[in-house]
PDB file of C-alpha atoms in Angstrom:
ATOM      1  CA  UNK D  89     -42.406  11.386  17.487  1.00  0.00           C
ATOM      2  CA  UNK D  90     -39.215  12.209  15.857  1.00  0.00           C
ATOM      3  CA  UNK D  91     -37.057  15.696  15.946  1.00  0.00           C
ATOM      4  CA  UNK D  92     -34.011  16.263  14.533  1.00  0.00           C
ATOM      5  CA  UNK D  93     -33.022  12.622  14.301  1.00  0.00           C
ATOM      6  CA  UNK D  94     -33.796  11.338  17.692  1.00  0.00           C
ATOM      7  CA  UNK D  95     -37.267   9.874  18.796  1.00  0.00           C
ATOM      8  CA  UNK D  96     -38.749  10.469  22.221  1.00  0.00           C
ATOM      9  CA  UNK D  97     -40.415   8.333  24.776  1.00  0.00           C
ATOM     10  CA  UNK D  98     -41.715   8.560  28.605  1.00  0.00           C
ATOM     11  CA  UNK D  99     -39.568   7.033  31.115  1.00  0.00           C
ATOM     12  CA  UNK D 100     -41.475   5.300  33.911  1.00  0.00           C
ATOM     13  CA  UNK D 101     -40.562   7.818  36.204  1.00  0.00           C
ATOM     14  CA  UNK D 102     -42.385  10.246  34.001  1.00  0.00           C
ATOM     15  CA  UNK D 103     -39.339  12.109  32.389  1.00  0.00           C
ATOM     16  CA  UNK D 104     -38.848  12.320  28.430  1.00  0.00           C
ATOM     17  CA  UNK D 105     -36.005   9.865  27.211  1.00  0.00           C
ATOM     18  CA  UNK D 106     -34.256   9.994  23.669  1.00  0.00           C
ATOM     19  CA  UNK D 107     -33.527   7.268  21.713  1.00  0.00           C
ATOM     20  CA  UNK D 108     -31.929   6.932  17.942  1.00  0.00           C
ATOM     21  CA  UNK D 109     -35.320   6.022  15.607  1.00  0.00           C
ATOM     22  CA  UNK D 110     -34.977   2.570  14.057  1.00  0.00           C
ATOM     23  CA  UNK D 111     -35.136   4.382  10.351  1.00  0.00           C
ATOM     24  CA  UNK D 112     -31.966   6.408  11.461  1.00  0.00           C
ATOM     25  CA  UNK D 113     -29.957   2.762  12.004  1.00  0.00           C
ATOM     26  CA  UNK D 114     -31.420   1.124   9.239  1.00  0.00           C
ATOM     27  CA  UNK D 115     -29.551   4.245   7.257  1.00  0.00           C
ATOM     28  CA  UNK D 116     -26.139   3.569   9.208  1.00  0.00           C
ATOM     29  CA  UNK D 117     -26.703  -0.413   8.721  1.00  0.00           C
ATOM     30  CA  UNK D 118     -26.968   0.587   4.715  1.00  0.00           C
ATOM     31  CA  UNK D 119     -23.738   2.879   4.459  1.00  0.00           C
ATOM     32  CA  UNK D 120     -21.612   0.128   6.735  1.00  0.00           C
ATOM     33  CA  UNK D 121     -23.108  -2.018   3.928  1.00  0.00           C
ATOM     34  CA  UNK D 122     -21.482   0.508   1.271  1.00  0.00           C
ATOM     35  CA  UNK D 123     -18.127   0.960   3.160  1.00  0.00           C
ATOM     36  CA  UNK D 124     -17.328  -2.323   4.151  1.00  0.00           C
ATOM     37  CA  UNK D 125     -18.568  -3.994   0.517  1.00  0.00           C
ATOM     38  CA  UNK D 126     -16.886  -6.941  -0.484  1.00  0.00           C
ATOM     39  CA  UNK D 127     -16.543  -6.143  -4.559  1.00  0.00           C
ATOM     40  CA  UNK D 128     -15.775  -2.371  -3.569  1.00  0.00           C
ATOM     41  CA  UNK D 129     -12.068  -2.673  -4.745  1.00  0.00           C
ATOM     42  CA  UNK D 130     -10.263  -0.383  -2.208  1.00  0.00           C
ATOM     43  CA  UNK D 131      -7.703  -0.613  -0.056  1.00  0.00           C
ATOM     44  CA  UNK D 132      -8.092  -1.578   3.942  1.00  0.00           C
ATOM     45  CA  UNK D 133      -7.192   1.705   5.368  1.00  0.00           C
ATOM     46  CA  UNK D 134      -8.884   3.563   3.196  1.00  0.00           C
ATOM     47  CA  UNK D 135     -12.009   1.845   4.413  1.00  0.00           C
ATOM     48  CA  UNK D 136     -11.460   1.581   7.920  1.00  0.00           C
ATOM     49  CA  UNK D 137     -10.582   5.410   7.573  1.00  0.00           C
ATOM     50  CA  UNK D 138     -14.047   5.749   5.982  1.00  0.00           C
ATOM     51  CA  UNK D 139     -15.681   3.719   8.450  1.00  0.00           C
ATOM     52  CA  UNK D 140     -14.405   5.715  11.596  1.00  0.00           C
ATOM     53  CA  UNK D 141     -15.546   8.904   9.989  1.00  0.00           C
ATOM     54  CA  UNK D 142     -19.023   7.371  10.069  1.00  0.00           C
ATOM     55  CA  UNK D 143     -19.023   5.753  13.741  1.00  0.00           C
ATOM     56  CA  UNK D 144     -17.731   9.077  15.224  1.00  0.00           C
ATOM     57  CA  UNK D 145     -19.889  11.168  13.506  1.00  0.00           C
ATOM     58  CA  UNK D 146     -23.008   9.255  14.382  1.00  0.00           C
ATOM     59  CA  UNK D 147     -21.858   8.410  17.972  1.00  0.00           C
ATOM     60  CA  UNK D 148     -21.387  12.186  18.397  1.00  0.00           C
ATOM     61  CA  UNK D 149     -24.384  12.966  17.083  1.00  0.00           C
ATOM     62  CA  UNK D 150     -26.394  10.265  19.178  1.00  0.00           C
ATOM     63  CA  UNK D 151     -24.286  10.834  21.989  1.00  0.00           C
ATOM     64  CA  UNK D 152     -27.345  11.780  24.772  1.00  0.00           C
ATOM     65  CA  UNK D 153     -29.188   8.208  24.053  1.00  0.00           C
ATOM     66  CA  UNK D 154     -28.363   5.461  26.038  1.00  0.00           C
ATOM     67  CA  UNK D 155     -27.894   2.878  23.409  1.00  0.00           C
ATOM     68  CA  UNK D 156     -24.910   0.814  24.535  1.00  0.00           C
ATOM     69  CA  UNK D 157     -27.363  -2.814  23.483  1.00  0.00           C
ATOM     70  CA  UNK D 158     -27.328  -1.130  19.847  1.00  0.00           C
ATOM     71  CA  UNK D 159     -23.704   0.517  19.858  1.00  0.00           C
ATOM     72  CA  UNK D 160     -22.786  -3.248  21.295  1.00  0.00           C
ATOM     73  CA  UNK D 161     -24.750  -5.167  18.284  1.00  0.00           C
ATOM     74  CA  UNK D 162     -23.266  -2.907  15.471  1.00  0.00           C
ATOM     75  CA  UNK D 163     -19.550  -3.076  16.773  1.00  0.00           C
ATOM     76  CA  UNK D 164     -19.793  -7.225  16.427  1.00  0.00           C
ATOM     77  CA  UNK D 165     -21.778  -6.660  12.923  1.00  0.00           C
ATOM     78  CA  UNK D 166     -19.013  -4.250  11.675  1.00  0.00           C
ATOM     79  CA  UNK D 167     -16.484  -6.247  12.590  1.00  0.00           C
ATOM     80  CA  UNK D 168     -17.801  -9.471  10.841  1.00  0.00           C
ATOM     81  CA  UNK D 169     -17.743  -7.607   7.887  1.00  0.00           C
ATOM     82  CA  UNK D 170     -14.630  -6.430   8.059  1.00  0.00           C
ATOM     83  CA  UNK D 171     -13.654  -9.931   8.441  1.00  0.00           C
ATOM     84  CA  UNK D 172     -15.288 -11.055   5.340  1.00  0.00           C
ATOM     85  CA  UNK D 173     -13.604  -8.413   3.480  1.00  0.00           C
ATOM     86  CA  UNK D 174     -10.046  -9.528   4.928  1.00  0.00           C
ATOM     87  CA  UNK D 175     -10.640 -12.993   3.660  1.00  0.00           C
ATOM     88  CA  UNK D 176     -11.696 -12.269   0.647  1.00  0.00           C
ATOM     89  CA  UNK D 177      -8.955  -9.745  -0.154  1.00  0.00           C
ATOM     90  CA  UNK D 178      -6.689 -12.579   0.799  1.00  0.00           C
ATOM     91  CA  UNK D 179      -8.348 -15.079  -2.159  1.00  0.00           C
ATOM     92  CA  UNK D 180      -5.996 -17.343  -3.020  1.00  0.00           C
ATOM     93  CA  UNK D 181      -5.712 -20.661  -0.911  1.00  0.00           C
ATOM     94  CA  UNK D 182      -1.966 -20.255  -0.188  1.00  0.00           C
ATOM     95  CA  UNK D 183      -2.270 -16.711   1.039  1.00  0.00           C
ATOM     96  CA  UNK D 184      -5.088 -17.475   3.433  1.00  0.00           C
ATOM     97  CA  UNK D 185      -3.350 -20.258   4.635  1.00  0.00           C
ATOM     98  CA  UNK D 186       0.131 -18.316   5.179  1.00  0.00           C
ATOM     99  CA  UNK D 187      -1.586 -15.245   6.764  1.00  0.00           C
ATOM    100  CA  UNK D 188      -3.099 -17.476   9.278  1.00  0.00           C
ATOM    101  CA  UNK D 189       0.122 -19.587  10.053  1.00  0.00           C
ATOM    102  CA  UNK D 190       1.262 -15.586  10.257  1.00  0.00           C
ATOM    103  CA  UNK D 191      -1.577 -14.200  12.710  1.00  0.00           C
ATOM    104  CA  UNK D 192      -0.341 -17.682  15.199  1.00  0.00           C
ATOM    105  CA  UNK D 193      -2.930 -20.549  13.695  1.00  0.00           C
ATOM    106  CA  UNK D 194      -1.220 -23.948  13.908  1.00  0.00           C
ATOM    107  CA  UNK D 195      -0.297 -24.982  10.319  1.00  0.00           C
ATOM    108  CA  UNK D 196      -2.857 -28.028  10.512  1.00  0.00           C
ATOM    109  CA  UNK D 197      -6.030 -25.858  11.026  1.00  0.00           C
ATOM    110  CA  UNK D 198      -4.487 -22.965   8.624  1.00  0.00           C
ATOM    111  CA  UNK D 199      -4.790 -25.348   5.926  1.00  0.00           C
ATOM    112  CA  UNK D 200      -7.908 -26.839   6.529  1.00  0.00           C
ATOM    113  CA  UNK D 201      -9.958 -23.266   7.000  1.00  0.00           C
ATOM    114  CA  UNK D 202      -7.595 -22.040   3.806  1.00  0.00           C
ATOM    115  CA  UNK D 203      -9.028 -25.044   1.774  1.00  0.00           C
ATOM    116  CA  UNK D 204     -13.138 -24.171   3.050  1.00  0.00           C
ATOM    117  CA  UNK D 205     -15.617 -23.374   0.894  1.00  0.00           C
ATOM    118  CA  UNK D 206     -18.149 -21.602   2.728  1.00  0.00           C
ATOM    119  CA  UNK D 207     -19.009 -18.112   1.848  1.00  0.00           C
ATOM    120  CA  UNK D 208     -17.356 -15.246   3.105  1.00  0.00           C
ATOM    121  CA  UNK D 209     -20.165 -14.453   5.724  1.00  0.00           C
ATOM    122  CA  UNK D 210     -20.157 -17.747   7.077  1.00  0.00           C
ATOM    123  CA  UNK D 211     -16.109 -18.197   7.563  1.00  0.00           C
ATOM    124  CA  UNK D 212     -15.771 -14.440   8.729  1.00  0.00           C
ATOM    125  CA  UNK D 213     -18.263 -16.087  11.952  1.00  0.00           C
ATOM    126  CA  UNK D 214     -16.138 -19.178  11.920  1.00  0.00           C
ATOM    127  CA  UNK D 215     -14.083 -19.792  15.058  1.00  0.00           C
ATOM    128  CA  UNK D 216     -10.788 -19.404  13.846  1.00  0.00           C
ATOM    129  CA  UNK D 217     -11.446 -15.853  12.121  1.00  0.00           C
ATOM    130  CA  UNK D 218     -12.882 -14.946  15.839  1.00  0.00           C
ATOM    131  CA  UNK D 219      -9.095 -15.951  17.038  1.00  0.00           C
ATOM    132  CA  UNK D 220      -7.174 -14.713  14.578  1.00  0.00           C
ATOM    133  CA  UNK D 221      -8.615 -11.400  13.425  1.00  0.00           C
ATOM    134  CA  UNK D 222      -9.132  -9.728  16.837  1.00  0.00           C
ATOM    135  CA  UNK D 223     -10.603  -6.980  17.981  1.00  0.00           C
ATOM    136  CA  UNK D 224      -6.625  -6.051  19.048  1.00  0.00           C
ATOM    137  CA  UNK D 225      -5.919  -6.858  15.494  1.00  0.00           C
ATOM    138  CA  UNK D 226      -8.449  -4.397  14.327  1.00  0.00           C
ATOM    139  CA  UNK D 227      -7.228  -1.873  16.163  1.00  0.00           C
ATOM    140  CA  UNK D 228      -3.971  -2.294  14.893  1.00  0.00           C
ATOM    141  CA  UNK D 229      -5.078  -1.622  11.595  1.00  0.00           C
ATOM    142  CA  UNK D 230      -6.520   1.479  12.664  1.00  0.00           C
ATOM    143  CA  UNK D 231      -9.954   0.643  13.036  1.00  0.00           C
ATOM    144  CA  UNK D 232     -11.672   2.290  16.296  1.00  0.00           C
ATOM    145  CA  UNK D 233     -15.014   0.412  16.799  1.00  0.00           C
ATOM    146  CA  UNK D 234     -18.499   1.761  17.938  1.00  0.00           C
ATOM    147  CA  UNK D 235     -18.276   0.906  21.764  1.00  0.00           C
ATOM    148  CA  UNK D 236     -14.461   2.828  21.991  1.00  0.00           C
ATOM    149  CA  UNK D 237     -16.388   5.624  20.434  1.00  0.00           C
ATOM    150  CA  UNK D 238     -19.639   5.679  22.625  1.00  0.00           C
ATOM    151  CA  UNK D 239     -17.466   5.045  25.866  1.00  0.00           C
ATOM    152  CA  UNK D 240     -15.325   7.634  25.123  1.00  0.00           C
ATOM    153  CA  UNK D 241     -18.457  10.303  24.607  1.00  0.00           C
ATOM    154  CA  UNK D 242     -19.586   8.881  27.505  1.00  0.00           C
ATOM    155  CA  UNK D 243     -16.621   9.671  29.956  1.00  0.00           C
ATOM    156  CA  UNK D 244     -16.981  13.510  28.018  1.00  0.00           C
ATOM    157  CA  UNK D 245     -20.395  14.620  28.321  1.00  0.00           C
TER     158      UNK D 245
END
C-alpha cells in the first residue's frame, strides 16, 4: 500500500514501518540520469547545484524511513556519474593526463589512463578515478552527497 509517497509494511514486532516505494527511486534514479547527463552541456556547479537540490529535497521528504542500504547505494551511483562527466568534460588526452598529474597521479599512470579507451562508465569505476576524484574532492566542488544529507536529518529529527 502506498500513501503520499511512502509504502507501509509490518515490522515483526507488529508495528507499521515506512519505507520509500521502489517506483518513487526508480523516479530519482531517472532525474540523477537527467542531471548528471554526459551530452547535457552545462557547467559543473551548475549541476552539482542541481543535484543537491534533488538529494535534500528527497532526503527531507523520506526522512522517517530507515533507508541508509539505499541512501548508501545511490551516493556511490551518483558519484560514478559524476565521475564520468568529469572525464569526459576533460576530452582531450593531454588535459586528462595533466589534471591527473594535477589531482597527485604519478606521471607514468597519468599517461597511460589519459591514453585508455574504455567508455566513460567503465574508467569513471577504474581505480585511479576512485583515487583521484574523491569523495573530499567532491565536496570541494560543492557537491554534498546522499549519506551527508540522510545523517544530517538523522541527528535532527
Amino acid at each position: 500500500m502506498t500513501f503520499l509517497g511512502y509504502s507501509f509494511y509490518k515490522t515483526k514486532e507488529g508495528f507499521i514501518g515506512y519505507k520509500v516505494p521502489k517506483e518513487r527511486v526508480d523516479r530519482l534514479r531517472q532525474k540523477i540520469r537527467e542531471i548528471t547527463n554526459k551530452n547535457w552541456s552545462v557547467a559543473m556547479e551548475e549541476r552539482i547545484r542541481k543535484l543537491n537540490q534533488l538529494l535534500r529535497g528527497w532526503t527531507q521528504y523520506y526522512r522517517l524511513t530507515s533507508m541508509q542500504w539505499l541512501v548508501g547505494n545511490l551516493d556511490g551511483w551518483v558519484r560514478r556519474r559524476l565521475r564520468a562527466v568529469r572525464w569526459k568534460e576533460w576530452k582531450k588526452t593531454s588535459t586528462k593526463y595533466k589534471n591527473l598529474v594535477k589531482l597527485g597521479t604519478s606521471p607514468k599512470e597519468a599517461w597511460q589512463h589519459a591514453n585508455s579507451r574504455k567508455g566513460y562508465w567503465r574508467i569513471a569505476k577504474s581505480w585511479i578515478l576512485n583515487k583521484t576524484l574523491t569523495n573530499q574532492y567532491w565536496k570541494e566542488q560543492g557537491f554534498i552527497g546522499f549519506l551527508d544529507y540522510y545523517l544530517v536529518v538523522k541527528v535532527d529529527t
